[in-house]
CSV table of C-alpha atoms in Angstrom, one decimal:
chain,number,residue,atom,x,y,z
S,14,MET,CA,118.5,91.0,-49.9
S,15,SER,CA,115.6,93.2,-51.0
S,16,HIS,CA,112.1,94.0,-49.8
S,17,ALA,CA,109.8,95.9,-52.2
S,18,GLN,CA,111.7,99.1,-53.1
S,19,VAL,CA,114.4,98.6,-50.5
S,20,HIS,CA,117.6,96.8,-51.4
S,21,VAL,CA,120.1,95.9,-48.7
S,22,VAL,CA,123.6,95.4,-50.0
S,23,ALA,CA,124.7,92.4,-47.9
S,24,HIS,CA,128.1,91.7,-49.6
S,25,PRO,CA,130.6,90.7,-46.9
S,26,LEU,CA,133.1,93.4,-47.9
S,27,VAL,CA,130.4,96.1,-47.6
S,28,GLN,CA,129.4,94.8,-44.2
S,29,HIS,CA,133.0,94.5,-43.0
S,30,LYS,CA,133.8,98.0,-43.9
S,31,LEU,CA,130.6,99.3,-42.4
S,32,THR,CA,131.5,97.7,-39.1
S,33,LEU,CA,134.8,99.4,-39.1
S,34,MET,CA,133.1,102.8,-39.9
S,35,ARG,CA,130.8,102.4,-36.9
S,36,GLU,CA,133.6,102.3,-34.4
S,37,LYS,CA,133.7,105.4,-32.3
S,38,ALA,CA,137.6,105.5,-32.2
S,39,ARG,CA,137.9,105.4,-36.0
S,40,SER,CA,139.9,108.4,-37.2
S,41,THR,CA,138.6,111.0,-39.7
S,42,ASN,CA,141.2,109.8,-42.3
S,43,SER,CA,140.3,106.1,-41.9
S,44,PHE,CA,136.5,106.9,-41.9
S,45,ARG,CA,136.8,108.9,-45.1
S,46,ARG,CA,138.9,106.1,-46.8
S,47,LEU,CA,136.4,103.4,-45.8
S,48,LEU,CA,133.5,105.5,-47.1
S,49,HIS,CA,135.4,105.8,-50.4
S,50,GLU,CA,135.9,102.1,-50.6
S,51,ILE,CA,132.3,101.2,-49.6
S,52,SER,CA,130.8,103.6,-52.1
S,53,MET,CA,132.8,101.9,-54.9
S,54,LEU,CA,131.4,98.5,-53.8
S,55,MET,CA,127.8,99.8,-53.6
S,56,ALA,CA,128.1,101.4,-57.0
S,57,TYR,CA,128.4,97.9,-58.5
S,58,GLU,CA,125.0,97.0,-57.0
S,59,VAL,CA,123.3,100.2,-57.8
S,60,THR,CA,124.4,100.0,-61.5
S,61,ARG,CA,123.8,96.3,-61.9
S,62,ASP,CA,121.0,96.7,-64.4
S,63,MET,CA,122.3,99.8,-66.1
S,64,PRO,CA,121.4,99.7,-69.8
S,65,THR,CA,124.1,99.0,-72.3
S,66,GLN,CA,124.4,99.3,-76.1
S,67,LEU,CA,126.5,97.3,-78.5
S,68,ILE,CA,129.4,99.1,-80.3
S,69,THR,CA,131.9,97.8,-82.9
S,70,ILE,CA,135.5,97.5,-81.6
S,71,GLU,CA,138.7,95.9,-82.9
S,72,THR,CA,140.3,93.3,-80.7
S,73,PRO,CA,143.9,92.1,-81.5
S,74,LEU,CA,142.3,89.3,-83.4
S,75,GLU,CA,139.1,90.5,-85.0
S,76,THR,CA,136.2,92.9,-85.1
S,77,MET,CA,133.3,92.3,-82.7
S,78,GLN,CA,130.2,93.8,-81.2
S,79,ALA,CA,130.7,94.5,-77.5
S,80,PRO,CA,128.5,96.2,-74.8
S,81,MET,CA,129.2,99.7,-73.4
S,82,ILE,CA,127.3,101.8,-70.9
S,83,ASP,CA,126.8,105.5,-71.5
S,84,GLY,CA,128.1,107.0,-68.3
S,85,LYS,CA,127.3,110.5,-69.5
S,86,LYS,CA,123.6,109.6,-69.2
S,87,THR,CA,124.1,108.9,-65.5
S,88,VAL,CA,123.9,111.8,-62.9
S,89,PHE,CA,125.1,111.4,-59.4
S,90,VAL,CA,123.0,113.8,-57.3
S,91,VAL,CA,124.8,114.7,-54.1
S,92,ILE,CA,122.8,115.9,-51.1
S,93,MET,CA,125.3,118.2,-49.5
S,94,ARG,CA,127.4,118.0,-47.4
S,95,ALA,CA,127.7,114.4,-46.3
S,96,GLY,CA,126.8,113.1,-49.8
S,97,ASP,CA,130.1,114.5,-51.0
S,98,GLY,CA,131.9,111.7,-49.2
S,99,PHE,CA,130.0,109.1,-51.3
S,100,LEU,CA,130.7,110.7,-54.6
S,101,ASP,CA,134.4,110.0,-55.3
S,102,GLY,CA,134.1,106.2,-55.0
S,103,MET,CA,131.0,106.3,-57.3
S,104,LEU,CA,132.9,108.3,-59.9
S,105,GLU,CA,135.7,105.8,-59.9
S,106,VAL,CA,133.3,103.2,-61.1
S,107,VAL,CA,131.3,105.5,-63.5
S,108,PRO,CA,133.9,108.2,-64.3
S,109,GLY,CA,131.8,109.6,-67.2
S,110,ALA,CA,128.8,110.5,-65.0
S,111,ARG,CA,127.6,114.0,-64.5
S,112,VAL,CA,127.2,115.4,-61.0
S,113,GLY,CA,124.3,117.5,-59.6
S,114,HIS,CA,124.1,119.1,-56.1
S,115,VAL,CA,121.2,119.7,-53.7
S,116,GLY,CA,122.0,121.8,-50.7
S,117,LEU,CA,119.8,121.1,-47.7
S,118,TYR,CA,120.2,121.6,-43.9
S,119,ARG,CA,118.0,120.1,-41.2
S,120,ASP,CA,116.4,122.6,-38.9
S,121,PRO,CA,117.5,121.4,-35.4
S,122,LYS,CA,114.2,122.2,-33.8
S,123,THR,CA,111.7,121.0,-36.4
S,124,LEU,CA,114.0,118.5,-38.3
S,125,VAL,CA,112.5,119.8,-41.5
S,126,ALA,CA,114.8,120.1,-44.5
S,127,VAL,CA,115.5,123.6,-45.8
S,128,GLU,CA,117.0,124.0,-49.3
S,129,TYR,CA,119.8,126.5,-50.0
S,130,TYR,CA,121.3,125.2,-53.3
S,131,PHE,CA,120.2,123.3,-56.3
S,132,LYS,CA,122.2,122.7,-59.5
S,133,MET,CA,121.7,119.9,-62.1
S,134,PRO,CA,123.0,119.1,-65.6
S,135,GLN,CA,121.0,120.1,-68.6
S,136,ASP,CA,118.6,117.6,-70.3
S,137,MET,CA,117.7,115.7,-67.2
S,138,HIS,CA,114.9,114.0,-69.1
S,139,GLU,CA,117.6,112.0,-70.9
S,140,ARG,CA,119.5,111.0,-67.7
S,141,ASP,CA,119.3,108.4,-64.9
S,142,ALA,CA,119.7,110.0,-61.5
S,143,ILE,CA,121.4,108.3,-58.5
S,144,VAL,CA,120.9,110.3,-55.3
S,145,LEU,CA,123.7,110.0,-52.7
S,146,ASP,CA,123.3,110.6,-49.0
S,147,PRO,CA,125.0,108.4,-46.4
S,148,MET,CA,122.2,108.6,-43.8
S,149,LEU,CA,118.5,108.1,-44.4
S,150,ALA,CA,117.4,109.1,-40.9
S,151,THR,CA,114.1,111.0,-40.6
S,152,GLY,CA,113.9,111.0,-44.4
S,153,ASN,CA,112.9,114.6,-44.6
S,154,SER,CA,116.0,115.7,-46.5
S,155,ALA,CA,115.7,112.7,-48.9
S,156,VAL,CA,112.0,113.4,-49.5
S,157,ALA,CA,112.7,117.1,-50.2
S,158,ALA,CA,115.7,116.4,-52.5
S,159,VAL,CA,113.9,113.9,-54.6
S,160,GLU,CA,110.8,116.0,-54.8
S,161,ARG,CA,112.9,118.9,-56.1
S,162,LEU,CA,114.8,116.5,-58.5
S,163,LYS,CA,111.5,115.2,-59.9
S,164,GLU,CA,110.8,118.7,-61.2
S,165,THR,CA,113.6,118.2,-63.7
S,166,GLN,CA,111.9,115.0,-65.0
S,167,PRO,CA,114.9,112.5,-65.1
S,168,LYS,CA,114.4,109.2,-66.8
S,169,SER,CA,114.8,107.4,-63.5
S,170,ILE,CA,115.8,108.0,-59.9
S,171,ARG,CA,117.5,105.7,-57.3
S,172,PHE,CA,118.5,106.6,-53.8
S,173,VAL,CA,121.7,105.3,-52.2
S,174,SER,CA,122.5,105.5,-48.4
S,175,LEU,CA,125.0,103.9,-46.2
S,176,LEU,CA,122.5,103.5,-43.3
S,177,ALA,CA,118.7,103.8,-43.1
S,178,ALA,CA,116.3,103.9,-40.2
S,179,PRO,CA,112.8,102.2,-40.5
S,180,GLU,CA,111.2,105.6,-39.8
S,181,GLY,CA,113.1,107.2,-42.7
S,182,LEU,CA,112.3,104.5,-45.1
S,183,LYS,CA,108.6,104.7,-44.2
S,184,ASN,CA,108.6,108.5,-44.6
S,185,PHE,CA,110.5,108.3,-47.9
S,186,HIS,CA,108.3,105.7,-49.6
S,187,ALA,CA,105.2,107.4,-48.3
S,188,HIS,CA,106.2,110.3,-50.6
S,189,HIS,CA,108.2,108.5,-53.3
S,190,PRO,CA,107.0,104.9,-53.6
S,191,ASP,CA,108.4,104.7,-57.1
S,192,VAL,CA,112.0,105.4,-56.0
S,193,PRO,CA,114.1,102.3,-54.9
S,194,VAL,CA,116.5,102.7,-52.0
S,195,TYR,CA,119.9,100.9,-51.8
S,196,THR,CA,121.5,100.8,-48.4
S,197,ALA,CA,124.1,98.8,-46.6
S,198,ALA,CA,122.0,98.4,-43.4
S,199,ILE,CA,118.7,99.2,-41.8
S,200,ASP,CA,119.3,100.1,-38.2
S,201,ARG,CA,117.0,99.7,-35.2
S,202,GLN,CA,115.4,103.2,-34.9
S,203,LEU,CA,115.9,106.9,-34.5
S,204,ASN,CA,116.7,108.5,-31.1
S,205,GLU,CA,115.0,111.6,-29.7
S,206,HIS,CA,117.4,113.8,-31.7
S,207,GLY,CA,116.7,112.2,-35.0
S,208,TYR,CA,119.9,110.2,-35.2
S,209,ILE,CA,120.1,106.6,-36.4
S,210,VAL,CA,120.9,104.1,-33.6
S,211,PRO,CA,123.1,102.2,-33.2
S,212,GLY,CA,124.3,104.1,-36.3
S,213,LEU,CA,127.7,105.7,-36.7
S,214,GLY,CA,127.1,109.3,-35.5
S,215,ASP,CA,126.9,112.3,-37.7
S,216,ALA,CA,128.3,111.3,-41.1
S,217,GLY,CA,129.2,114.8,-42.2
S,218,ASP,CA,131.1,115.5,-39.0
S,219,ARG,CA,133.0,112.2,-39.2
S,220,ILE,CA,133.9,112.8,-42.9
S,221,PHE,CA,135.1,116.4,-42.5
S,222,GLY,CA,136.4,116.2,-38.9
S,223,THR,CA,133.9,118.9,-37.7
S,224,LYS,CA,131.5,119.1,-34.8
């Protein structure tokens, strides 16, 4: 299912694992494992139209031309810290990808994203960037991260989240209408504290077992 620049990954396995992750009683270990599995499944959707090139190989029977992707041209851009939980599963599918990091924290009073770290591979103009953050809530962190990423002039940018709120999608595409968003679900709304509801709580806290 997709609408404009929003693609909802409705595969039954993705939805099943997301339901398990939403459960309040789910342990940190189980939550982390499920996120790893769901990120692998979502990687297949995000990379569905990744460009390939033909190379010459030898099968046991003959020489042939066969397609290969250039994983080194892909950059997974992690929005710290919750985005780290998304990364390992993505790298299992595209092990040759480079990794960039954007460090942001949300001011608890203003909900505005504040940057404290930014590190990308060289030659970003040759690379396709896939930004990872499990929660697209207010959208402020996503907007700030992609705005900063655009300064490096990557070939393309995609944004991947586990959950999104309508308010976050509206905010994000008001600033970045050219960037497609891939998500497993669009939840009902944000609460007064800027959390997605029904949601699954604070993704970073549930991944790392912190409060």
